[in-house]
PDB file of C-alpha atoms in Angstrom:
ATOM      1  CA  UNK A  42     -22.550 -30.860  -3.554  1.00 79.00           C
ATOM      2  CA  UNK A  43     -19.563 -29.439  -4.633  1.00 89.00           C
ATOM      3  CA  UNK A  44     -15.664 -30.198  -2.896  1.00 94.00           C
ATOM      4  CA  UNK A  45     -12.052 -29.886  -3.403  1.00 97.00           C
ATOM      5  CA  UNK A  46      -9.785 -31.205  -1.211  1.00 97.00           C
ATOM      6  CA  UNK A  47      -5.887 -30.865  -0.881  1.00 97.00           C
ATOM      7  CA  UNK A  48      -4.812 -33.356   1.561  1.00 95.00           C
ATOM      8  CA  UNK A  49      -1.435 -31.913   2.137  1.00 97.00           C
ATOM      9  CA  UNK A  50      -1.598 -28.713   4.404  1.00 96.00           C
ATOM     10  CA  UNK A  51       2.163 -27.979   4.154  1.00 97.00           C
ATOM     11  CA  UNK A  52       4.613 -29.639   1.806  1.00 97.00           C
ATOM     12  CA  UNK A  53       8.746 -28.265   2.316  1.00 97.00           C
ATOM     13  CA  UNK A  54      11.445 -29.523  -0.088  1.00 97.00           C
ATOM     14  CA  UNK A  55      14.813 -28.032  -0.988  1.00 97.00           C
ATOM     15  CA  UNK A  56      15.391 -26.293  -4.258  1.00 97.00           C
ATOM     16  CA  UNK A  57      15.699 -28.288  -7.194  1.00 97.00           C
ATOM     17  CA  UNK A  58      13.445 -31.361  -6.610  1.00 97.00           C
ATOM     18  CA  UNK A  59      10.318 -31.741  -7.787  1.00 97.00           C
ATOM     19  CA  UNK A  60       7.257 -31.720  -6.143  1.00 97.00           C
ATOM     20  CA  UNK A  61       3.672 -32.740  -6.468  1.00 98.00           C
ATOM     21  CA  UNK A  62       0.395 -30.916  -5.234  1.00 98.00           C
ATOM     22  CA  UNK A  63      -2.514 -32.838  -4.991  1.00 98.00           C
ATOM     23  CA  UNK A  64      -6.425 -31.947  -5.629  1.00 98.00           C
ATOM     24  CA  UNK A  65      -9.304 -34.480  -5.184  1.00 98.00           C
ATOM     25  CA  UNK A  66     -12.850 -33.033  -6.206  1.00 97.00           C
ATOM     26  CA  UNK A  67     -16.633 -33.955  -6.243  1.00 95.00           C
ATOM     27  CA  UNK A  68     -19.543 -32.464  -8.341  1.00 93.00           C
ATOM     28  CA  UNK A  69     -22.060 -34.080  -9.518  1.00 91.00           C
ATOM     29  CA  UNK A  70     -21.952 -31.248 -12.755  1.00 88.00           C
ATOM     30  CA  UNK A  71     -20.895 -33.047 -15.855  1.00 87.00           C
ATOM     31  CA  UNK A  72     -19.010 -30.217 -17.254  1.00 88.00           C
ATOM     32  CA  UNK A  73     -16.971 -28.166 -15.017  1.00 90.00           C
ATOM     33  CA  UNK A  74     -13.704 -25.930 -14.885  1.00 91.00           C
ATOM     34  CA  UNK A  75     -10.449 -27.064 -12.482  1.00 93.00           C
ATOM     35  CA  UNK A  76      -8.464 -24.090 -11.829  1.00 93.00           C
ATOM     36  CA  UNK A  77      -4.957 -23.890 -10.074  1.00 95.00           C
ATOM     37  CA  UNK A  78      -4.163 -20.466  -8.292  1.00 94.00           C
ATOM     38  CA  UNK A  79      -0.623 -19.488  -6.846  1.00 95.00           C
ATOM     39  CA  UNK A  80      -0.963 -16.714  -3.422  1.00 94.00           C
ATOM     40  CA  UNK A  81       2.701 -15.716  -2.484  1.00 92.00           C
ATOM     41  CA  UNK A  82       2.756 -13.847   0.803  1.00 88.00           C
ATOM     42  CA  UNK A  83       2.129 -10.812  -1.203  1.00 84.00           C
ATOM     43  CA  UNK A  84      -1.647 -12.101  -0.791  1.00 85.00           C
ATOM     44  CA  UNK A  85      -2.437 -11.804  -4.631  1.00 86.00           C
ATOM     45  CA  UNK A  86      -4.189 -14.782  -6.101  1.00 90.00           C
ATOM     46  CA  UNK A  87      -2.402 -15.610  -9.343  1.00 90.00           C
ATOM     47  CA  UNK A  88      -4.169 -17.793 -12.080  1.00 89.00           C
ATOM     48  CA  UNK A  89      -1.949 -20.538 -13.269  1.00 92.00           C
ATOM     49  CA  UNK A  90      -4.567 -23.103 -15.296  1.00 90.00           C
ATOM     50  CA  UNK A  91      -7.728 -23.977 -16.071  1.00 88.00           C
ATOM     51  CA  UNK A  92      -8.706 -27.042 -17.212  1.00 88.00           C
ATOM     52  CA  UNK A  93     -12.317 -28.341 -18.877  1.00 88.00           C
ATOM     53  CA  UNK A  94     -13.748 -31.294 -17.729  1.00 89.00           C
ATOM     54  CA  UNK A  95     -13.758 -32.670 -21.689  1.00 86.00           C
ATOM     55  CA  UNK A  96     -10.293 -31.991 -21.838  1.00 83.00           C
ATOM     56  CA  UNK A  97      -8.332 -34.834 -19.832  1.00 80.00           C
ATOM     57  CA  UNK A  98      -5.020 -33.813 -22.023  1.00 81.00           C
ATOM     58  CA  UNK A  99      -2.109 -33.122 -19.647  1.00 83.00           C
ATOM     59  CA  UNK A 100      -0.838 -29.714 -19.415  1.00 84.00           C
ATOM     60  CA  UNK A 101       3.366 -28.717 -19.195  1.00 85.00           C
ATOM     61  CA  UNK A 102       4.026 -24.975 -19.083  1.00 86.00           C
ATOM     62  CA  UNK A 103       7.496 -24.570 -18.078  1.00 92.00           C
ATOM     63  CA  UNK A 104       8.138 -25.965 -14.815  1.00 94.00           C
ATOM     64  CA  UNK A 105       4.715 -26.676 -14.170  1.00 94.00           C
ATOM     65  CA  UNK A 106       2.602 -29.848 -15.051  1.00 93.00           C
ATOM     66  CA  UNK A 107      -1.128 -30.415 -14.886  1.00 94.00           C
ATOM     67  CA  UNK A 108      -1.951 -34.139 -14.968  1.00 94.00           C
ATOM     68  CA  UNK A 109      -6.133 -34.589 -15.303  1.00 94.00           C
ATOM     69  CA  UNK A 110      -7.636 -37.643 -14.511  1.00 93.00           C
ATOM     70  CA  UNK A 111     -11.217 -37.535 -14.505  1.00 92.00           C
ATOM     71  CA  UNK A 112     -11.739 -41.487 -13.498  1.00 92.00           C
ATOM     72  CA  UNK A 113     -10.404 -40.187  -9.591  1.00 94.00           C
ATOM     73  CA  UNK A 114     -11.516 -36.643 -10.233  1.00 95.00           C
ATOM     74  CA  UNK A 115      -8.154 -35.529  -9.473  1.00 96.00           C
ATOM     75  CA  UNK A 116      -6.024 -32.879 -11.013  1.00 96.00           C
ATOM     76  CA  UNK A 117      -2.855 -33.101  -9.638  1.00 96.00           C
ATOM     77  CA  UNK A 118       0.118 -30.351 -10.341  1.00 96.00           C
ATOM     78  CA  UNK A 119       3.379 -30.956 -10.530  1.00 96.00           C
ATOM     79  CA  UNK A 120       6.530 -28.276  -9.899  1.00 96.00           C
ATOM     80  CA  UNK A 121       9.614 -29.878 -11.702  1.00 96.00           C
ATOM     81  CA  UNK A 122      12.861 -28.242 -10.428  1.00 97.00           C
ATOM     82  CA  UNK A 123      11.498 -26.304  -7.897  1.00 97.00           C
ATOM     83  CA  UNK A 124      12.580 -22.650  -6.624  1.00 97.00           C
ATOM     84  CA  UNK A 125      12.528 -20.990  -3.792  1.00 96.00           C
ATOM     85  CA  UNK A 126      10.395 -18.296  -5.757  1.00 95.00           C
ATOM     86  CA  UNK A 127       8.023 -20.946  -5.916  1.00 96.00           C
ATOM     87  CA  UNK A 128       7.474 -20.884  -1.948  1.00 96.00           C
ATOM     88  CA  UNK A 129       3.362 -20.085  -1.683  1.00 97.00           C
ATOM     89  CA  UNK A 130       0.039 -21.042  -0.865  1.00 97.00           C
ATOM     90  CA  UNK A 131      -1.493 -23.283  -4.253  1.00 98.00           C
ATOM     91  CA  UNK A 132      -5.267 -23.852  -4.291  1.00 97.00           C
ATOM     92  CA  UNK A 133      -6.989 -26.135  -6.453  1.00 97.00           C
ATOM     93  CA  UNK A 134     -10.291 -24.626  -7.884  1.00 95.00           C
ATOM     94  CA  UNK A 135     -13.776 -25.882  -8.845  1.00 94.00           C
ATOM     95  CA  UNK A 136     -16.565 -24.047 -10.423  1.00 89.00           C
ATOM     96  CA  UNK A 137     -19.586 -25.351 -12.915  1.00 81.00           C
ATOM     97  CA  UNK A 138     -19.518 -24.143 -16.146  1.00 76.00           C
ATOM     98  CA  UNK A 139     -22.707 -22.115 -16.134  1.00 71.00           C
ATOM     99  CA  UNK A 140     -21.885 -20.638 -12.565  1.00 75.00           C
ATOM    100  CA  UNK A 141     -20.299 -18.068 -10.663  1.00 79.00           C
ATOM    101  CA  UNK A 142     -19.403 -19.864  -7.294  1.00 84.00           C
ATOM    102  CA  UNK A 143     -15.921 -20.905  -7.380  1.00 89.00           C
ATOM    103  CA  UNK A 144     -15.142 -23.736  -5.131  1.00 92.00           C
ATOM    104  CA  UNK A 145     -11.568 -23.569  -3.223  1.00 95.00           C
ATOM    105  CA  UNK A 146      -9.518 -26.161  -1.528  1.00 97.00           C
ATOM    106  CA  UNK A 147      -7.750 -25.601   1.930  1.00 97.00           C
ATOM    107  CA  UNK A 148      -4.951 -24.632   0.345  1.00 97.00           C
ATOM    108  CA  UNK A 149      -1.102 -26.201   0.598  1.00 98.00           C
ATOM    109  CA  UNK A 150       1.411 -24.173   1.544  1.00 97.00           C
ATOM    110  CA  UNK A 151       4.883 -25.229  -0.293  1.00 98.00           C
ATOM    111  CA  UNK A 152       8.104 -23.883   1.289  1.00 97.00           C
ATOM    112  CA  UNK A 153      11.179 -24.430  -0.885  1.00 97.00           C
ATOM    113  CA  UNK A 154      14.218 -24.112   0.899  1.00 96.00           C
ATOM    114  CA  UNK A 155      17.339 -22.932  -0.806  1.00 94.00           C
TER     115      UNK A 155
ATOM    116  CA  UNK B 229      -4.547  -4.190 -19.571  1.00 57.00           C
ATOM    117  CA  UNK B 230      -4.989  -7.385 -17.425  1.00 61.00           C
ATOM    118  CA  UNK B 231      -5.240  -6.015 -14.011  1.00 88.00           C
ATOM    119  CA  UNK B 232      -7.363  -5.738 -11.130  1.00 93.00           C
ATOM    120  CA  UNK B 233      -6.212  -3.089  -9.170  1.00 95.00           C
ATOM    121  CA  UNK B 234      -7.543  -2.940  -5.003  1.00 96.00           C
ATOM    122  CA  UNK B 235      -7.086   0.105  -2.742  1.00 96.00           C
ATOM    123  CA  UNK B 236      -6.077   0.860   0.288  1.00 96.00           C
ATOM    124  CA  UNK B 237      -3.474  -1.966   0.436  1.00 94.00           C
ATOM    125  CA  UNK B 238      -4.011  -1.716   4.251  1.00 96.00           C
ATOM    126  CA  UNK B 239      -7.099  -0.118   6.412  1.00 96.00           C
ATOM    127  CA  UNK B 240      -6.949  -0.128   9.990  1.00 96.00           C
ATOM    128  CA  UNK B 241     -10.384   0.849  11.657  1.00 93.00           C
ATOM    129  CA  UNK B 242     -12.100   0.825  14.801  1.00 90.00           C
ATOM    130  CA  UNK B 243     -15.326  -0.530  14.933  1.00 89.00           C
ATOM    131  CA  UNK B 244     -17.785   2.719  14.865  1.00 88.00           C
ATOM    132  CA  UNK B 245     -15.822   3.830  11.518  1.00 89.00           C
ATOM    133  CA  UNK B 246     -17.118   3.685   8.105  1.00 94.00           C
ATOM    134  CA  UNK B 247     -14.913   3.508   5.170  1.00 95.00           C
ATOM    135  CA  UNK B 248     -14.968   1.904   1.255  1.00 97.00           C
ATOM    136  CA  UNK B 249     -12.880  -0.322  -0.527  1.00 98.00           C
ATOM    137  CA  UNK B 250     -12.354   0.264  -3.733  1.00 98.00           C
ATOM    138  CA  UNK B 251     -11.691  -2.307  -6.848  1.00 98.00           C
ATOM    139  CA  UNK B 252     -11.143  -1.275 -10.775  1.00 97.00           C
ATOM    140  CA  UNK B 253     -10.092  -3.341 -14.115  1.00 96.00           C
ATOM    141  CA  UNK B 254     -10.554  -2.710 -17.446  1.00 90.00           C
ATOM    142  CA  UNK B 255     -10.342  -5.869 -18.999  1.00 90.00           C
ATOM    143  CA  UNK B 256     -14.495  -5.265 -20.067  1.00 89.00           C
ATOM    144  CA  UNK B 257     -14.994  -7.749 -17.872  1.00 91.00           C
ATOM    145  CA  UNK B 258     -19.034  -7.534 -16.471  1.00 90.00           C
ATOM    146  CA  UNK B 259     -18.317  -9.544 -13.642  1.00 91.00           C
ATOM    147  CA  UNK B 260     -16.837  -8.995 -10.644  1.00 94.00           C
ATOM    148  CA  UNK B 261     -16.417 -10.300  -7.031  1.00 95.00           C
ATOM    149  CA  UNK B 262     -15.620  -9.531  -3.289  1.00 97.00           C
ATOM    150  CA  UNK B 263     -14.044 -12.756  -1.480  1.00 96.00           C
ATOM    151  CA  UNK B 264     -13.125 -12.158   2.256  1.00 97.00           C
ATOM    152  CA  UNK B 265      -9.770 -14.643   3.297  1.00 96.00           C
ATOM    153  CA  UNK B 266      -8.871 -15.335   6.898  1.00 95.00           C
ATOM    154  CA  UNK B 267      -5.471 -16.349   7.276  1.00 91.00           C
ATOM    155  CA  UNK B 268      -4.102 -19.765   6.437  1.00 89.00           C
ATOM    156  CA  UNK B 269      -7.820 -20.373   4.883  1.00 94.00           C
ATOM    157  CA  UNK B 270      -9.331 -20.312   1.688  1.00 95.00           C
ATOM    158  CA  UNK B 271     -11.042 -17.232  -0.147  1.00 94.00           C
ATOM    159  CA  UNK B 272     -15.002 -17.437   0.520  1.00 94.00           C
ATOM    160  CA  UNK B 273     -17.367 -15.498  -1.897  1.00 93.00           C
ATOM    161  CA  UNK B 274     -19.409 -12.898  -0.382  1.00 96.00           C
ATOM    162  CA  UNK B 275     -20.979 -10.763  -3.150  1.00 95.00           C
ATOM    163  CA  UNK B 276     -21.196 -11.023  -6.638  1.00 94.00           C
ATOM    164  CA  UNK B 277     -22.050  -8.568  -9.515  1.00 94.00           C
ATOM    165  CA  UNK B 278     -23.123  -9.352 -13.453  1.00 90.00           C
ATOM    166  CA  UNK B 279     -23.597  -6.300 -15.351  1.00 92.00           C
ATOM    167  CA  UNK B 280     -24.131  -3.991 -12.506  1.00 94.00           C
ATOM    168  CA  UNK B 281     -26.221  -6.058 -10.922  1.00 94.00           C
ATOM    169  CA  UNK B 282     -26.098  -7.381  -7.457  1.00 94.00           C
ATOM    170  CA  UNK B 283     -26.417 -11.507  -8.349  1.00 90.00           C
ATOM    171  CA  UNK B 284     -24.951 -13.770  -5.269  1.00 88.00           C
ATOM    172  CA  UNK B 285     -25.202 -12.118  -1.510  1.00 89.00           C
ATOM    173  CA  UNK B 286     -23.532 -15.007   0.462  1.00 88.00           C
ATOM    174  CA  UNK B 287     -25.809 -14.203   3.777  1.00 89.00           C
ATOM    175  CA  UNK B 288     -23.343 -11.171   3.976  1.00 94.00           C
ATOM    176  CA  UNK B 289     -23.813  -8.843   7.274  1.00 94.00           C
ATOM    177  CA  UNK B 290     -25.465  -5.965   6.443  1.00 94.00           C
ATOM    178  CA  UNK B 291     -22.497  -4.143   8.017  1.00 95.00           C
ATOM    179  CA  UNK B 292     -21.227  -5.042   4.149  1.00 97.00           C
ATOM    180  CA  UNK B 293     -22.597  -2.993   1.433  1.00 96.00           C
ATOM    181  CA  UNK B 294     -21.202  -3.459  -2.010  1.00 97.00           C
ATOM    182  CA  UNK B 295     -22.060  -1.076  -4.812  1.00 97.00           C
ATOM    183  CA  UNK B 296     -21.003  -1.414  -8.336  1.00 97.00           C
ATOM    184  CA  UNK B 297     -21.565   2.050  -9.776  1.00 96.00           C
ATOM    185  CA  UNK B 298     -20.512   1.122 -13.136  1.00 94.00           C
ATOM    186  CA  UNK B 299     -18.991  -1.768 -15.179  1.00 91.00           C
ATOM    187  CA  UNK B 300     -15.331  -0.936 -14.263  1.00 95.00           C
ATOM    188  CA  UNK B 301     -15.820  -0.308 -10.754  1.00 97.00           C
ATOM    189  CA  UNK B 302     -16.323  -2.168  -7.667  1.00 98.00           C
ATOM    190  CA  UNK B 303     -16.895  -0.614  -3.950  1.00 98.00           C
ATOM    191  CA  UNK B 304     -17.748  -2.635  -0.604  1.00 98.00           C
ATOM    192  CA  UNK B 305     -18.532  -0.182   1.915  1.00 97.00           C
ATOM    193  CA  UNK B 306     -18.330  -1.169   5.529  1.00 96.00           C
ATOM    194  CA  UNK B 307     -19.748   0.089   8.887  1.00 94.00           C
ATOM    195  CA  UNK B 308     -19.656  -0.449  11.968  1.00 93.00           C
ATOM    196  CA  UNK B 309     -17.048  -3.855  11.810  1.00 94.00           C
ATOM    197  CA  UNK B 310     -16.460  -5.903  13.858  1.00 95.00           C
ATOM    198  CA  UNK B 311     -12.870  -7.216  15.177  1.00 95.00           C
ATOM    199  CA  UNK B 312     -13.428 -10.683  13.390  1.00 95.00           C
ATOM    200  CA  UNK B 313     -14.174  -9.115   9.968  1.00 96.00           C
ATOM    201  CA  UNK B 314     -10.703  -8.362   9.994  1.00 97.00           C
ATOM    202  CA  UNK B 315      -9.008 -10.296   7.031  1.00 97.00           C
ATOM    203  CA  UNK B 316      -7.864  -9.790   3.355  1.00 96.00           C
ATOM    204  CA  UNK B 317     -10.496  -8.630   0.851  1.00 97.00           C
ATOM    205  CA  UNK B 318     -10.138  -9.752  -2.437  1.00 95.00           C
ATOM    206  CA  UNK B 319     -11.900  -8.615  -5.818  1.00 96.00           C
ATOM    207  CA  UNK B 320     -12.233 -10.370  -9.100  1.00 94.00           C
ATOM    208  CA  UNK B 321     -13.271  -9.948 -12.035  1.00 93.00           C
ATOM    209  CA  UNK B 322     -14.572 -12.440 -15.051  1.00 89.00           C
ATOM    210  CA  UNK B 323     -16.584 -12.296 -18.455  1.00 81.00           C
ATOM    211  CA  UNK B 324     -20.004 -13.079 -16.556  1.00 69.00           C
ATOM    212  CA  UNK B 325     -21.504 -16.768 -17.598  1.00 64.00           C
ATOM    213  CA  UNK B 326     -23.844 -15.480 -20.049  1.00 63.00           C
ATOM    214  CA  UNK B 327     -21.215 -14.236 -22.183  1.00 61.00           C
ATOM    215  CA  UNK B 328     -20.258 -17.611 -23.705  1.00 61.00           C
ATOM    216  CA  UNK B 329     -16.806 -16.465 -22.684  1.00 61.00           C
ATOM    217  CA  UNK B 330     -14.732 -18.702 -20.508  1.00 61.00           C
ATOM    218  CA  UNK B 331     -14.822 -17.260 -17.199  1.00 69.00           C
ATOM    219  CA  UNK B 332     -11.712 -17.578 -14.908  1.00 79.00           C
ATOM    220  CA  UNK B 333     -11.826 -15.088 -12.231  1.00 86.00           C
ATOM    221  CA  UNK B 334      -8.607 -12.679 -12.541  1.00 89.00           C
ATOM    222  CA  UNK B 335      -7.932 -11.352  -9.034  1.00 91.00           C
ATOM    223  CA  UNK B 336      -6.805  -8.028  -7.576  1.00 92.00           C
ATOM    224  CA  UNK B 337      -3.877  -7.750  -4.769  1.00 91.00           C
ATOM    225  CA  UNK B 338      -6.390  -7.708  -1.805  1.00 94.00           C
ATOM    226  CA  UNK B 339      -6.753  -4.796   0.840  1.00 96.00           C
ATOM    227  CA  UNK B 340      -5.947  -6.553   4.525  1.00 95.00           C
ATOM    228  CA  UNK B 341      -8.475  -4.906   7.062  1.00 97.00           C
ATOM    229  CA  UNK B 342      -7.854  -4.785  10.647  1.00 96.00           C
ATOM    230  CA  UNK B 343     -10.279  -4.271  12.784  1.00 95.00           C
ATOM    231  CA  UNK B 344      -9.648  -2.555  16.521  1.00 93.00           C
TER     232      UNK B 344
END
């Protein structure tokens, strides 16, 4: 069976520090896509990364940071200097390479205070 | 063009009502999606289509009927609702998985559906 969990339901910080969102998964696939999706209160889910599961490099766009580590199946993301644009709901995402069913964690909602 | 448009942004309906949401992209993507997202939960799949054809039902009421009438277009017509089908209905699209084509979904703004 397939799972992602994000343990933190809500994380709040004040603008400017950085912050970490984490994602645990399971599958029992051996090659797989991670994806990270930002939904601001506009409801629109916005694709920020996916990752292979072949491809354990580390990720920095900007702000953002994708660290992969497939020996805990996590795929954590990191928001360095954060803004209070950057207040949203972030899921972590798991689907199987050859498949259509994408797998969604609860969701944490981030609220960065100004 | 890399967007997935939705309309209406808002429907309010009562529950003997029919009505149709609509979804479009032209990215020449074949695949495309309706999620349904209650608040402060996750999106959960409900229907999918890969090249016009119906290809994941998600034990969907039949109260839900999708219809993809072509390769840009997306519909999910809906009759006779009930008040906990209200939510936000999302649509996505993709490269299906027999393209060879990496397949992240790209999503539309959602239509939020009440239900009276």
């Amino acid at each position: 069976a397939q799972k992602v969990t994000q343990a933190q339901t809500e994380i709040s910080v004040v603008e400017k520090e950085d912050v970490t969102l984490d994602c645990v998964y399971e599958t029992r696939d051996t090659t797989y896509y991670l994806f990270w999706y930002k939904q601001p209160p506009s409801g629109e889910l916005v694709f920020l990364i996916r990752r292979n599961s072949f491809d354990e490099q580390n990720e920095i766009s900007g702000r953002y940071s994708w660290n992969f580590q497939k020996s805990t199946s996590s795929f954590n993301f990191t928001i360095t200097a954060s803004q209070v644009v950057d207040s949203a709901v972030y899921f972590c995402a798991l689907r199987n390479t050859g498949g259509f069913k994408t797998i969604f964690g609860a969701g944490t909602r981030l609220f960065v205070k100004a | 063009d890399t967007e997935v448009t939705q309309t209406p942004k808002h429907l309010v309906m009562g529950m003997t009502n029919k009505k149709s949401l609509k979804c479009e992209q032209h990215m020449g993507h074949r695949a495309m999606y309706w999620y349904k997202q209650k608040a402060k939960k996750p999106p959960e799949l409900m229907f999918v289509y890969s090249y016009e054809k119906l290809s994941i039902n998600e034990s969907v009421p039949s109260r839900f009927s999708p219809e993809c009438p072509n390769s840009s277009l997306l519909n999910l017509h809906l009759h006779a609702l009930q008040p906990e089908d209200s939510a936000l209905y999302l649509c996505a699209s993709s490269h299906p998985k027999t393209s060879g084509r990496v397949n992240e979904q790209f999503f539309g703004p959602g239509t939020r559906l009440t239900v009276l």
